């Protein structure tokens, strides 16, 4: 029920290792941006990047992946729950379960499919309705663990019908562990990028559009092969070099060593623009200093004793590394933030997982993006792994002022009047997003806590305001019956 927090109890410990072995792929579609910004022909408000709108009612909808959910006895078949928006946001109790074999989605919910392991939103076919892009890395699709990416089509009646947009990406598998939809090549059509991997090898790939309902699966084109293998953990997109089209940022890891790469499309083909080893497990893009170029925030950064650089040796509690956009070279100016940075409350402790999740958007209307930073391993009082979320405010100098001080606020379940109570292993902040779902001009802070209520999970919506997200008026969204670890994945 909206405004009522799920009850809490103990659950099994969770680990925050994000690495395996992988490839990244992209599929192209039929409009620009995350979601179209063109006016709808019937005069209704078109969806925006801030407010994905699957049913065209003018309000943003929230999609939450729960890949560990059991469906009809099939463990980890997975589903996506859509909470429908309204003038007060998505806390109206109206929701819909999207899974294989339902709402026109092809396939059958089977053990280990992990439908909803990755989720993104975009107006893929350019009809003025947001579509839902879902990865199912465990789907067999003709071969064990091959994986698929599916677009579930939005429309006047909501989500109805779906198209599988990927073919096999030999020799890789597990397509769709990470997915993102943008117009990467600047041709006016949304492309879908995703990872693919086996235990031995992996990389990145994409499918280019246009993509249409009923269309045939597209062949995947390779972006990059990761030389040491590596499962792609997170994807983000931003125009870091000012060329007018977004670049793709990906974090991946092999042998538990994180790395980050950025890829740009040159004459329709992806090229490696920037990369660094020992660098990151989560990414977000936003213009934090207001210079007109997106900047890249990387969480889970390993650092050396040299300030502002990433390298060998894990930091205590985690760090976020910021690489400023540049028309010359990404990362020629950097900042590093951790819980010992002046202006951040508390201090770093081991296993805080500061930076395990990131999201960026301008929340206070000053033209500079803020950065939401999840710290799901953070203890709250004596409650270990209760988790909390920091919001770091952007300014003319980035996330830090000229003296090296951050302007920040933070939230957890003991922050009055946030619903619920901070309890052990809730992992509040395992996923974060910033979205203006009620389209009032002030983005809400969305926080996933998949460990809530014995791994049932929950998602918290903290309203936006003139000075950014606030605790007053926040609500906790419940999953439907039988859902596991709700809030593990929030649509980007």
Tab-separated table of C-alpha atoms in Angstrom:
chain	number	residue	atom	x	y	z
A	1	UNK	CA	0.000	0.000	0.000
A	2	UNK	CA	1.294	3.450	-0.887
A	3	UNK	CA	2.804	5.253	2.064
A	4	UNK	CA	3.135	2.083	4.113
A	5	UNK	CA	6.518	0.479	4.507
A	6	UNK	CA	6.888	-3.298	4.238
A	7	UNK	CA	7.610	-5.064	7.509
A	8	UNK	CA	11.186	-6.093	8.250
A	9	UNK	CA	12.830	-9.294	9.295
A	10	UNK	CA	16.143	-11.045	8.914
A	11	UNK	CA	17.444	-12.506	5.691
A	12	UNK	CA	20.513	-14.085	4.161
A	13	UNK	CA	23.616	-11.923	3.592
A	14	UNK	CA	24.218	-10.542	0.120
A	15	UNK	CA	27.522	-9.963	-1.621
A	16	UNK	CA	28.374	-6.971	-3.806
A	17	UNK	CA	30.670	-8.654	-6.325
A	18	UNK	CA	29.609	-7.521	-9.785
A	19	UNK	CA	32.061	-9.343	-11.981
A	20	UNK	CA	32.165	-12.330	-14.349
A	21	UNK	CA	32.997	-12.462	-18.112
A	22	UNK	CA	31.218	-10.535	-20.992
A	23	UNK	CA	30.573	-8.769	-24.450
A	24	UNK	CA	28.540	-5.614	-25.172
A	25	UNK	CA	26.034	-5.418	-28.044
A	26	UNK	CA	23.773	-2.639	-29.526
A	27	UNK	CA	20.475	-2.823	-31.476
A	28	UNK	CA	19.216	0.276	-33.373
A	29	UNK	CA	15.651	1.608	-33.251
A	30	UNK	CA	13.462	4.448	-34.502
A	31	UNK	CA	13.901	7.724	-32.634
A	32	UNK	CA	16.473	9.840	-30.829
A	33	UNK	CA	17.231	9.892	-27.129
A	34	UNK	CA	16.178	7.700	-24.251
A	35	UNK	CA	12.558	8.478	-24.983
A	36	UNK	CA	11.146	10.713	-27.677
A	37	UNK	CA	10.774	14.408	-27.007
A	38	UNK	CA	8.641	15.019	-30.074
A	39	UNK	CA	5.054	16.200	-29.603
A	40	UNK	CA	2.390	13.517	-29.810
A	41	UNK	CA	0.047	13.864	-32.801
A	42	UNK	CA	-3.057	13.818	-30.586
A	43	UNK	CA	-1.881	16.767	-28.488
A	44	UNK	CA	-1.108	14.793	-25.331
A	45	UNK	CA	2.127	15.335	-23.477
A	46	UNK	CA	4.907	13.249	-25.017
A	47	UNK	CA	7.228	11.193	-22.795
A	48	UNK	CA	10.574	12.659	-21.832
A	49	UNK	CA	13.865	11.261	-20.590
A	50	UNK	CA	12.774	12.245	-17.073
A	51	UNK	CA	9.335	10.650	-17.292
A	52	UNK	CA	8.931	7.423	-19.312
A	53	UNK	CA	5.218	7.083	-20.126
A	54	UNK	CA	4.113	3.660	-21.346
A	55	UNK	CA	0.365	4.403	-21.628
A	56	UNK	CA	0.428	8.019	-22.818
A	57	UNK	CA	-1.522	9.529	-19.921
A	58	UNK	CA	1.059	12.282	-19.417
A	59	UNK	CA	2.505	10.863	-16.190
A	60	UNK	CA	5.746	8.984	-15.724
A	61	UNK	CA	5.633	5.251	-14.994
A	62	UNK	CA	8.133	3.265	-12.954
A	63	UNK	CA	9.525	-0.116	-14.067
A	64	UNK	CA	11.258	-2.325	-11.491
A	65	UNK	CA	13.105	-5.515	-12.414
A	66	UNK	CA	13.003	-8.527	-10.094
A	67	UNK	CA	14.985	-11.267	-11.883
A	68	UNK	CA	15.052	-13.580	-8.864
A	69	UNK	CA	11.263	-13.887	-8.755
A	70	UNK	CA	9.728	-17.370	-9.001
A	71	UNK	CA	6.972	-17.551	-11.638
A	72	UNK	CA	4.572	-20.514	-11.697
A	73	UNK	CA	7.104	-22.603	-9.764
A	74	UNK	CA	10.028	-21.670	-12.015
A	75	UNK	CA	12.767	-20.241	-9.791
A	76	UNK	CA	14.462	-17.065	-10.998
A	77	UNK	CA	12.212	-16.875	-14.047
A	78	UNK	CA	11.954	-13.169	-13.288
A	79	UNK	CA	9.510	-10.365	-13.958
A	80	UNK	CA	9.247	-6.585	-14.280
A	81	UNK	CA	6.675	-4.737	-12.190
A	82	UNK	CA	5.331	-1.494	-13.641
A	83	UNK	CA	3.879	1.027	-11.182
A	84	UNK	CA	1.594	3.340	-13.117
A	85	UNK	CA	2.093	7.057	-12.615
A	86	UNK	CA	-0.349	9.809	-11.737
A	87	UNK	CA	-0.383	13.419	-10.509
A	88	UNK	CA	1.080	12.268	-7.192
A	89	UNK	CA	3.651	9.936	-8.735
A	90	UNK	CA	3.645	6.122	-8.896
A	91	UNK	CA	2.408	5.614	-5.332
A	92	UNK	CA	-1.234	5.066	-6.273
A	93	UNK	CA	-1.157	1.294	-5.851
A	94	UNK	CA	-1.812	0.619	-9.555
A	95	UNK	CA	0.722	-1.849	-10.897
A	96	UNK	CA	1.135	-4.538	-13.530
A	97	UNK	CA	3.412	-7.573	-13.724
A	98	UNK	CA	5.225	-8.018	-17.041
A	99	UNK	CA	6.728	-11.434	-17.629
A	100	UNK	CA	7.269	-13.961	-20.398
A	101	UNK	CA	4.016	-15.482	-21.631
A	102	UNK	CA	1.964	-12.508	-20.397
A	103	UNK	CA	0.918	-9.151	-21.939
A	104	UNK	CA	1.989	-10.405	-25.349
A	105	UNK	CA	5.577	-11.111	-24.270
A	106	UNK	CA	6.945	-14.078	-26.245
A	107	UNK	CA	8.345	-17.142	-24.551
A	108	UNK	CA	7.578	-19.005	-21.356
A	109	UNK	CA	8.717	-18.194	-17.850
A	110	UNK	CA	11.343	-20.863	-17.132
A	111	UNK	CA	13.811	-21.568	-14.370
A	112	UNK	CA	16.835	-19.316	-14.533
A	113	UNK	CA	15.616	-17.020	-17.356
A	114	UNK	CA	16.140	-13.946	-15.116
A	115	UNK	CA	13.736	-11.776	-17.090
A	116	UNK	CA	14.259	-8.248	-15.743
A	117	UNK	CA	17.955	-8.629	-14.923
A	118	UNK	CA	18.342	-5.348	-16.823
A	119	UNK	CA	15.674	-2.795	-17.736
A	120	UNK	CA	15.690	0.433	-19.740
A	121	UNK	CA	13.045	2.660	-21.324
A	122	UNK	CA	12.877	4.412	-24.712
A	123	UNK	CA	10.422	5.254	-27.484
A	124	UNK	CA	12.028	2.620	-29.664
A	125	UNK	CA	9.595	2.807	-32.596
A	126	UNK	CA	8.910	6.552	-32.509
A	127	UNK	CA	5.156	6.387	-31.947
A	128	UNK	CA	5.124	8.773	-28.956
A	129	UNK	CA	4.791	6.030	-26.330
A	130	UNK	CA	7.663	4.798	-24.178
A	131	UNK	CA	8.621	1.151	-24.664
A	132	UNK	CA	10.158	-1.212	-22.109
A	133	UNK	CA	13.502	-2.848	-22.950
A	134	UNK	CA	14.242	-5.974	-20.890
A	135	UNK	CA	17.234	-8.299	-20.699
A	136	UNK	CA	16.855	-12.009	-19.914
A	137	UNK	CA	20.437	-13.340	-19.746
A	138	UNK	CA	19.402	-16.849	-18.680
A	139	UNK	CA	16.928	-17.481	-21.488
A	140	UNK	CA	17.935	-20.539	-23.526
A	141	UNK	CA	16.687	-19.275	-26.926
A	142	UNK	CA	18.023	-22.254	-28.825
A	143	UNK	CA	21.070	-22.773	-26.624
A	144	UNK	CA	21.571	-23.019	-22.889
A	145	UNK	CA	22.141	-19.620	-21.311
A	146	UNK	CA	22.058	-17.806	-24.660
A	147	UNK	CA	19.997	-14.872	-23.402
A	148	UNK	CA	17.723	-12.425	-25.196
A	149	UNK	CA	16.708	-8.766	-25.197
A	150	UNK	CA	13.003	-7.989	-25.587
A	151	UNK	CA	11.145	-4.750	-26.326
A	152	UNK	CA	7.665	-4.608	-24.784
A	153	UNK	CA	5.648	-2.050	-26.733
A	154	UNK	CA	3.883	0.876	-25.089
A	155	UNK	CA	0.603	2.249	-26.407
A	156	UNK	CA	-2.730	3.825	-25.551
A	157	UNK	CA	-3.794	0.734	-23.619
A	158	UNK	CA	-0.471	0.384	-21.802
A	159	UNK	CA	2.137	-2.296	-22.455
A	160	UNK	CA	0.934	-4.822	-25.003
A	161	UNK	CA	2.925	-7.057	-27.314
A	162	UNK	CA	6.659	-7.543	-27.512
A	163	UNK	CA	9.450	-8.267	-29.965
A	164	UNK	CA	12.703	-10.125	-29.410
A	165	UNK	CA	15.354	-7.903	-30.965
A	166	UNK	CA	18.455	-10.070	-30.742
A	167	UNK	CA	19.880	-13.032	-32.561
A	168	UNK	CA	22.601	-15.237	-31.139
A	169	UNK	CA	25.919	-13.482	-30.650
A	170	UNK	CA	28.425	-16.260	-31.242
A	171	UNK	CA	30.510	-17.239	-29.438
A	172	UNK	CA	29.024	-15.381	-26.518
A	173	UNK	CA	25.980	-16.000	-24.357
A	174	UNK	CA	23.896	-14.553	-21.559
A	175	UNK	CA	22.766	-11.600	-23.653
A	176	UNK	CA	21.082	-8.836	-21.713
A	177	UNK	CA	22.742	-8.849	-18.326
A	178	UNK	CA	23.057	-5.093	-18.904
A	179	UNK	CA	21.066	-3.057	-21.448
A	180	UNK	CA	20.680	0.576	-22.518
A	181	UNK	CA	18.704	2.256	-25.326
A	182	UNK	CA	19.947	5.472	-27.014
A	183	UNK	CA	20.617	6.840	-30.494
A	184	UNK	CA	24.349	6.187	-30.440
A	185	UNK	CA	25.058	6.631	-34.150
A	186	UNK	CA	23.038	9.836	-34.647
A	187	UNK	CA	20.791	8.467	-37.401
A	188	UNK	CA	17.544	9.359	-35.613
A	189	UNK	CA	16.842	5.773	-34.511
A	190	UNK	CA	17.196	4.309	-31.025
A	191	UNK	CA	19.894	1.652	-30.727
A	192	UNK	CA	19.962	-1.029	-28.033
A	193	UNK	CA	23.324	-1.888	-26.486
A	194	UNK	CA	23.876	-4.892	-24.239
A	195	UNK	CA	26.467	-7.276	-22.943
A	196	UNK	CA	27.096	-10.917	-23.757
A	197	UNK	CA	29.474	-13.307	-22.084
A	198	UNK	CA	30.551	-16.805	-21.241
A	199	UNK	CA	32.854	-17.965	-18.462
A	200	UNK	CA	35.806	-17.682	-20.837
A	201	UNK	CA	35.126	-14.565	-22.884
A	202	UNK	CA	32.886	-11.573	-23.257
A	203	UNK	CA	32.356	-8.096	-24.557
A	204	UNK	CA	29.847	-5.522	-25.792
A	205	UNK	CA	27.536	-5.473	-28.784
A	206	UNK	CA	24.544	-3.611	-30.203
A	207	UNK	CA	21.602	-3.899	-32.549
A	208	UNK	CA	20.731	-0.949	-34.751
A	209	UNK	CA	17.251	-0.059	-35.880
A	210	UNK	CA	14.771	1.021	-36.778
A	211	UNK	CA	12.992	-1.510	-34.583
A	212	UNK	CA	9.274	-2.043	-35.077
A	213	UNK	CA	6.569	-4.238	-33.515
A	214	UNK	CA	6.511	-7.559	-35.325
A	215	UNK	CA	9.951	-6.985	-36.789
A	216	UNK	CA	12.442	-9.798	-37.207
A	217	UNK	CA	15.263	-10.220	-34.693
A	218	UNK	CA	18.258	-8.153	-35.712
A	219	UNK	CA	21.847	-9.340	-36.052
A	220	UNK	CA	24.079	-8.007	-33.284
A	221	UNK	CA	27.170	-5.975	-34.096
A	222	UNK	CA	30.227	-6.148	-31.893
A	223	UNK	CA	31.348	-3.044	-30.033
A	224	UNK	CA	34.262	-4.560	-28.178
A	225	UNK	CA	35.619	-7.858	-26.975
A	226	UNK	CA	37.015	-7.759	-23.471
A	227	UNK	CA	40.437	-9.331	-23.724
A	228	UNK	CA	40.288	-10.901	-20.268
A	229	UNK	CA	36.601	-11.667	-20.469
A	230	UNK	CA	34.470	-9.840	-17.992
A	231	UNK	CA	30.798	-9.480	-17.206
A	232	UNK	CA	29.481	-5.990	-17.955
A	233	UNK	CA	28.024	-4.625	-14.739
A	234	UNK	CA	26.546	-1.240	-15.643
A	235	UNK	CA	26.020	0.922	-18.728
A	236	UNK	CA	25.502	4.678	-19.105
A	237	UNK	CA	25.349	7.167	-21.948
A	238	UNK	CA	26.387	10.804	-22.215
A	239	UNK	CA	27.812	13.283	-24.691
A	240	UNK	CA	31.235	13.617	-23.112
A	241	UNK	CA	33.008	15.195	-26.095
A	242	UNK	CA	30.319	17.560	-27.372
A	243	UNK	CA	29.840	15.932	-30.772
A	244	UNK	CA	26.048	15.953	-30.439
A	245	UNK	CA	25.534	12.206	-29.952
A	246	UNK	CA	25.885	10.146	-26.772
A	247	UNK	CA	28.844	7.909	-26.106
A	248	UNK	CA	28.499	4.556	-24.352
A	249	UNK	CA	30.202	3.979	-20.991
A	250	UNK	CA	30.541	0.442	-19.667
A	251	UNK	CA	32.018	-1.074	-16.528
A	252	UNK	CA	33.172	-4.655	-16.556
A	253	UNK	CA	35.499	-6.935	-14.696
A	254	UNK	CA	37.580	-10.041	-15.022
A	255	UNK	CA	39.414	-11.830	-12.229
A	256	UNK	CA	37.673	-9.401	-9.825
A	257	UNK	CA	39.486	-6.440	-11.404
A	258	UNK	CA	37.091	-3.646	-12.473
A	259	UNK	CA	37.564	-1.599	-15.624
A	260	UNK	CA	35.684	1.168	-17.412
A	261	UNK	CA	35.558	1.933	-21.119
A	262	UNK	CA	33.878	4.620	-23.237
A	263	UNK	CA	32.918	4.025	-26.865
A	264	UNK	CA	32.051	6.583	-29.554
A	265	UNK	CA	30.396	6.027	-32.920
A	266	UNK	CA	32.533	7.363	-35.774
A	267	UNK	CA	31.047	7.081	-39.279
A	268	UNK	CA	28.489	4.646	-37.911
A	269	UNK	CA	31.027	2.331	-36.269
A	270	UNK	CA	31.948	2.172	-32.571
A	271	UNK	CA	35.481	3.110	-31.592
A	272	UNK	CA	37.173	2.936	-28.209
A	273	UNK	CA	37.406	6.500	-26.919
A	274	UNK	CA	38.745	6.099	-23.393
A	275	UNK	CA	39.456	3.378	-20.867
A	276	UNK	CA	41.110	2.605	-17.551
A	277	UNK	CA	41.777	-0.621	-15.668
A	278	UNK	CA	41.165	-1.031	-11.927
A	279	UNK	CA	38.402	1.474	-12.339
A	280	UNK	CA	34.791	1.100	-11.334
A	281	UNK	CA	31.718	-1.088	-11.111
A	282	UNK	CA	28.936	1.483	-11.639
A	283	UNK	CA	28.551	4.503	-13.918
A	284	UNK	CA	26.338	7.555	-14.424
A	285	UNK	CA	26.539	10.524	-16.767
A	286	UNK	CA	25.522	14.133	-16.128
A	287	UNK	CA	26.766	17.688	-16.566
A	288	UNK	CA	27.870	18.307	-12.976
A	289	UNK	CA	29.728	21.583	-13.634
A	290	UNK	CA	27.274	23.115	-16.117
A	291	UNK	CA	29.747	23.574	-18.987
A	292	UNK	CA	27.493	21.902	-21.560
A	293	UNK	CA	29.459	18.634	-21.662
A	294	UNK	CA	28.408	15.501	-19.815
A	295	UNK	CA	30.779	14.179	-17.162
A	296	UNK	CA	31.275	10.543	-16.200
A	297	UNK	CA	30.909	9.370	-12.604
A	298	UNK	CA	32.377	5.940	-11.808
A	299	UNK	CA	31.644	4.140	-8.549
A	300	UNK	CA	33.429	1.220	-6.962
A	301	UNK	CA	36.754	2.817	-7.811
A	302	UNK	CA	40.008	1.268	-6.637
A	303	UNK	CA	42.486	3.985	-5.714
A	304	UNK	CA	46.154	4.540	-5.048
A	305	UNK	CA	47.656	6.868	-2.492
A	306	UNK	CA	47.951	9.453	-5.272
A	307	UNK	CA	44.870	11.712	-4.918
A	308	UNK	CA	42.282	11.540	-7.660
A	309	UNK	CA	43.715	8.551	-9.486
A	310	UNK	CA	42.503	4.983	-9.748
A	311	UNK	CA	44.842	2.037	-9.431
A	312	UNK	CA	45.741	-0.886	-7.218
A	313	UNK	CA	44.479	-1.142	-3.654
A	314	UNK	CA	40.861	-0.995	-2.583
A	315	UNK	CA	39.606	2.112	-0.817
A	316	UNK	CA	37.945	1.824	2.566
A	317	UNK	CA	34.200	1.809	2.020
A	318	UNK	CA	34.319	2.729	-1.677
A	319	UNK	CA	34.880	5.869	-3.745
A	320	UNK	CA	33.356	7.719	-6.681
A	321	UNK	CA	35.665	9.062	-9.370
A	322	UNK	CA	34.451	11.900	-11.614
A	323	UNK	CA	35.918	12.434	-15.085
A	324	UNK	CA	34.956	15.772	-16.611
A	325	UNK	CA	33.824	15.894	-20.203
A	326	UNK	CA	36.223	17.435	-22.689
A	327	UNK	CA	36.345	18.171	-26.404
A	328	UNK	CA	39.979	17.028	-26.287
A	329	UNK	CA	40.310	14.108	-23.869
A	330	UNK	CA	37.865	12.672	-21.360
A	331	UNK	CA	39.339	12.615	-17.892
A	332	UNK	CA	41.992	15.301	-18.297
A	333	UNK	CA	40.307	16.847	-15.234
A	334	UNK	CA	39.033	14.647	-12.380
A	335	UNK	CA	37.615	14.658	-8.867
A	336	UNK	CA	37.358	11.879	-6.303
A	337	UNK	CA	34.741	11.694	-3.549
A	338	UNK	CA	34.434	9.275	-0.644
A	339	UNK	CA	32.785	9.319	2.771
A	340	UNK	CA	35.788	11.077	4.284
A	341	UNK	CA	35.413	13.996	1.853
A	342	UNK	CA	34.601	17.238	3.738
A	343	UNK	CA	30.885	17.952	3.519
A	344	UNK	CA	29.805	14.305	3.592
A	345	UNK	CA	28.335	13.088	6.895
A	346	UNK	CA	29.813	10.215	8.838
A	347	UNK	CA	32.929	8.432	7.711
A	348	UNK	CA	34.056	5.483	5.647
A	349	UNK	CA	33.912	1.991	7.123
A	350	UNK	CA	34.791	-1.296	5.492
A	351	UNK	CA	32.199	-2.828	3.140
A	352	UNK	CA	30.002	0.315	2.944
A	353	UNK	CA	29.846	-0.177	-0.846
A	354	UNK	CA	29.739	3.591	-1.367
A	355	UNK	CA	29.148	4.042	-5.105
A	356	UNK	CA	27.654	0.591	-5.737
A	357	UNK	CA	24.821	2.406	-7.542
A	358	UNK	CA	24.756	5.845	-9.185
A	359	UNK	CA	22.219	8.123	-10.879
A	360	UNK	CA	22.519	11.675	-12.222
A	361	UNK	CA	20.023	14.438	-13.002
A	362	UNK	CA	19.528	18.142	-12.250
A	363	UNK	CA	17.292	18.059	-9.169
A	364	UNK	CA	17.358	21.715	-8.088
A	365	UNK	CA	16.980	23.472	-11.439
A	366	UNK	CA	20.339	25.247	-11.480
A	367	UNK	CA	21.461	23.680	-14.754
A	368	UNK	CA	23.964	21.364	-13.079
A	369	UNK	CA	23.386	17.689	-12.395
A	370	UNK	CA	23.320	16.116	-8.948
A	371	UNK	CA	24.686	12.639	-8.256
A	372	UNK	CA	22.767	10.087	-6.198
A	373	UNK	CA	25.165	7.581	-4.636
A	374	UNK	CA	23.971	4.307	-3.133
A	375	UNK	CA	25.856	2.853	-0.182
A	376	UNK	CA	23.885	-0.364	0.418
A	377	UNK	CA	26.470	-1.916	2.742
A	378	UNK	CA	26.428	1.059	5.106
A	379	UNK	CA	25.394	0.364	8.692
A	380	UNK	CA	22.738	2.587	10.252
A	381	UNK	CA	23.404	2.585	13.978
A	382	UNK	CA	23.886	-1.043	14.926
A	383	UNK	CA	22.029	-2.345	11.856
A	384	UNK	CA	24.646	-3.694	9.458
A	385	UNK	CA	24.010	-3.418	5.710
A	386	UNK	CA	20.900	-1.357	6.348
A	387	UNK	CA	22.097	0.993	3.611
A	388	UNK	CA	21.758	4.648	2.798
A	389	UNK	CA	21.843	7.042	-0.149
A	390	UNK	CA	23.804	10.282	-0.553
A	391	UNK	CA	22.910	13.123	-2.922
A	392	UNK	CA	25.925	15.188	-4.016
A	393	UNK	CA	25.080	18.585	-5.492
A	394	UNK	CA	26.689	19.850	-8.682
A	395	UNK	CA	28.253	23.288	-8.968
A	396	UNK	CA	30.545	25.375	-11.125
A	397	UNK	CA	33.503	23.290	-9.970
A	398	UNK	CA	31.747	19.929	-10.216
A	399	UNK	CA	30.858	17.896	-7.123
A	400	UNK	CA	33.443	19.702	-4.975
A	401	UNK	CA	33.993	23.409	-4.460
A	402	UNK	CA	37.383	25.046	-4.910
A	403	UNK	CA	38.357	24.056	-1.358
A	404	UNK	CA	37.548	20.385	-1.976
A	405	UNK	CA	34.306	20.392	0.011
A	406	UNK	CA	31.092	18.682	-1.144
A	407	UNK	CA	27.534	19.902	-0.659
A	408	UNK	CA	25.424	16.861	0.171
A	409	UNK	CA	22.465	15.335	1.926
A	410	UNK	CA	21.655	11.731	2.779
A	411	UNK	CA	18.683	9.444	3.441
A	412	UNK	CA	18.010	6.073	5.040
A	413	UNK	CA	14.964	4.395	6.528
A	414	UNK	CA	15.513	6.048	9.900
A	415	UNK	CA	15.455	9.502	8.267
A	416	UNK	CA	12.185	11.048	9.456
A	417	UNK	CA	9.585	10.713	7.930
A	418	UNK	CA	10.860	8.101	5.439
A	419	UNK	CA	8.575	5.048	5.874
A	420	UNK	CA	9.918	2.005	7.678
A	421	UNK	CA	12.927	1.377	9.859
A	422	UNK	CA	16.565	0.766	9.021
A	423	UNK	CA	17.248	-2.903	9.688
A	424	UNK	CA	20.112	-5.268	9.007
A	425	UNK	CA	20.545	-6.389	5.397
A	426	UNK	CA	17.820	-4.214	3.901
A	427	UNK	CA	20.554	-2.871	1.548
A	428	UNK	CA	18.699	0.397	0.991
A	429	UNK	CA	20.450	2.013	-1.980
A	430	UNK	CA	21.303	-1.150	-3.898
A	431	UNK	CA	19.710	0.663	-6.845
A	432	UNK	CA	19.056	4.394	-7.287
A	433	UNK	CA	17.431	6.522	-9.982
A	434	UNK	CA	16.368	10.146	-10.407
A	435	UNK	CA	13.151	10.685	-12.401
A	436	UNK	CA	10.542	13.450	-12.624
A	437	UNK	CA	7.661	10.988	-12.738
A	438	UNK	CA	4.902	13.478	-11.878
A	439	UNK	CA	6.367	16.059	-14.302
A	440	UNK	CA	6.367	18.915	-11.788
A	441	UNK	CA	9.896	19.928	-12.764
A	442	UNK	CA	11.515	18.431	-9.647
A	443	UNK	CA	12.869	14.864	-10.104
A	444	UNK	CA	12.082	12.271	-7.465
A	445	UNK	CA	14.760	10.107	-5.877
A	446	UNK	CA	13.975	6.415	-6.342
A	447	UNK	CA	15.717	3.954	-4.025
A	448	UNK	CA	15.658	0.157	-4.206
A	449	UNK	CA	16.072	-1.975	-1.084
A	450	UNK	CA	15.885	-5.571	-2.356
A	451	UNK	CA	16.762	-7.073	1.041
A	452	UNK	CA	13.668	-5.555	2.698
A	453	UNK	CA	11.278	-7.992	4.407
A	454	UNK	CA	13.296	-11.200	3.983
A	455	UNK	CA	14.333	-10.397	0.408
A	456	UNK	CA	10.833	-9.434	-0.710
A	457	UNK	CA	12.195	-5.955	-1.342
A	458	UNK	CA	10.788	-2.468	-1.722
A	459	UNK	CA	11.221	0.785	-3.628
A	460	UNK	CA	11.127	4.186	-1.940
A	461	UNK	CA	10.019	7.350	-3.747
A	462	UNK	CA	11.354	10.579	-2.216
A	463	UNK	CA	9.656	13.657	-3.719
A	464	UNK	CA	11.593	16.348	-5.514
A	465	UNK	CA	11.632	19.956	-4.391
A	466	UNK	CA	13.217	23.309	-5.157
A	467	UNK	CA	16.380	22.215	-3.342
A	468	UNK	CA	16.348	18.595	-4.494
A	469	UNK	CA	14.890	15.369	-3.044
A	470	UNK	CA	13.317	15.528	0.417
A	471	UNK	CA	12.050	13.011	2.933
A	472	UNK	CA	8.672	14.693	3.519
A	473	UNK	CA	5.950	12.969	1.511
A	474	UNK	CA	8.056	9.921	0.689
A	475	UNK	CA	6.314	6.601	0.091
A	476	UNK	CA	7.370	2.960	-0.027
A	477	UNK	CA	6.107	0.803	-2.902
A	478	UNK	CA	5.303	-2.828	-2.266
A	479	UNK	CA	5.839	-5.557	-4.826
A	480	UNK	CA	3.033	-7.875	-5.841
A	481	UNK	CA	2.582	-11.283	-4.244
A	482	UNK	CA	5.451	-13.726	-4.741
A	483	UNK	CA	8.007	-11.184	-5.952
A	484	UNK	CA	11.599	-11.610	-4.763
A	485	UNK	CA	14.169	-8.843	-4.264
A	486	UNK	CA	11.936	-6.104	-5.635
A	487	UNK	CA	14.081	-3.010	-6.189
A	488	UNK	CA	17.213	-4.839	-7.284
A	489	UNK	CA	16.892	-3.268	-10.738
A	490	UNK	CA	15.384	0.159	-11.527
A	491	UNK	CA	14.741	1.175	-15.123
A	492	UNK	CA	17.311	3.672	-16.358
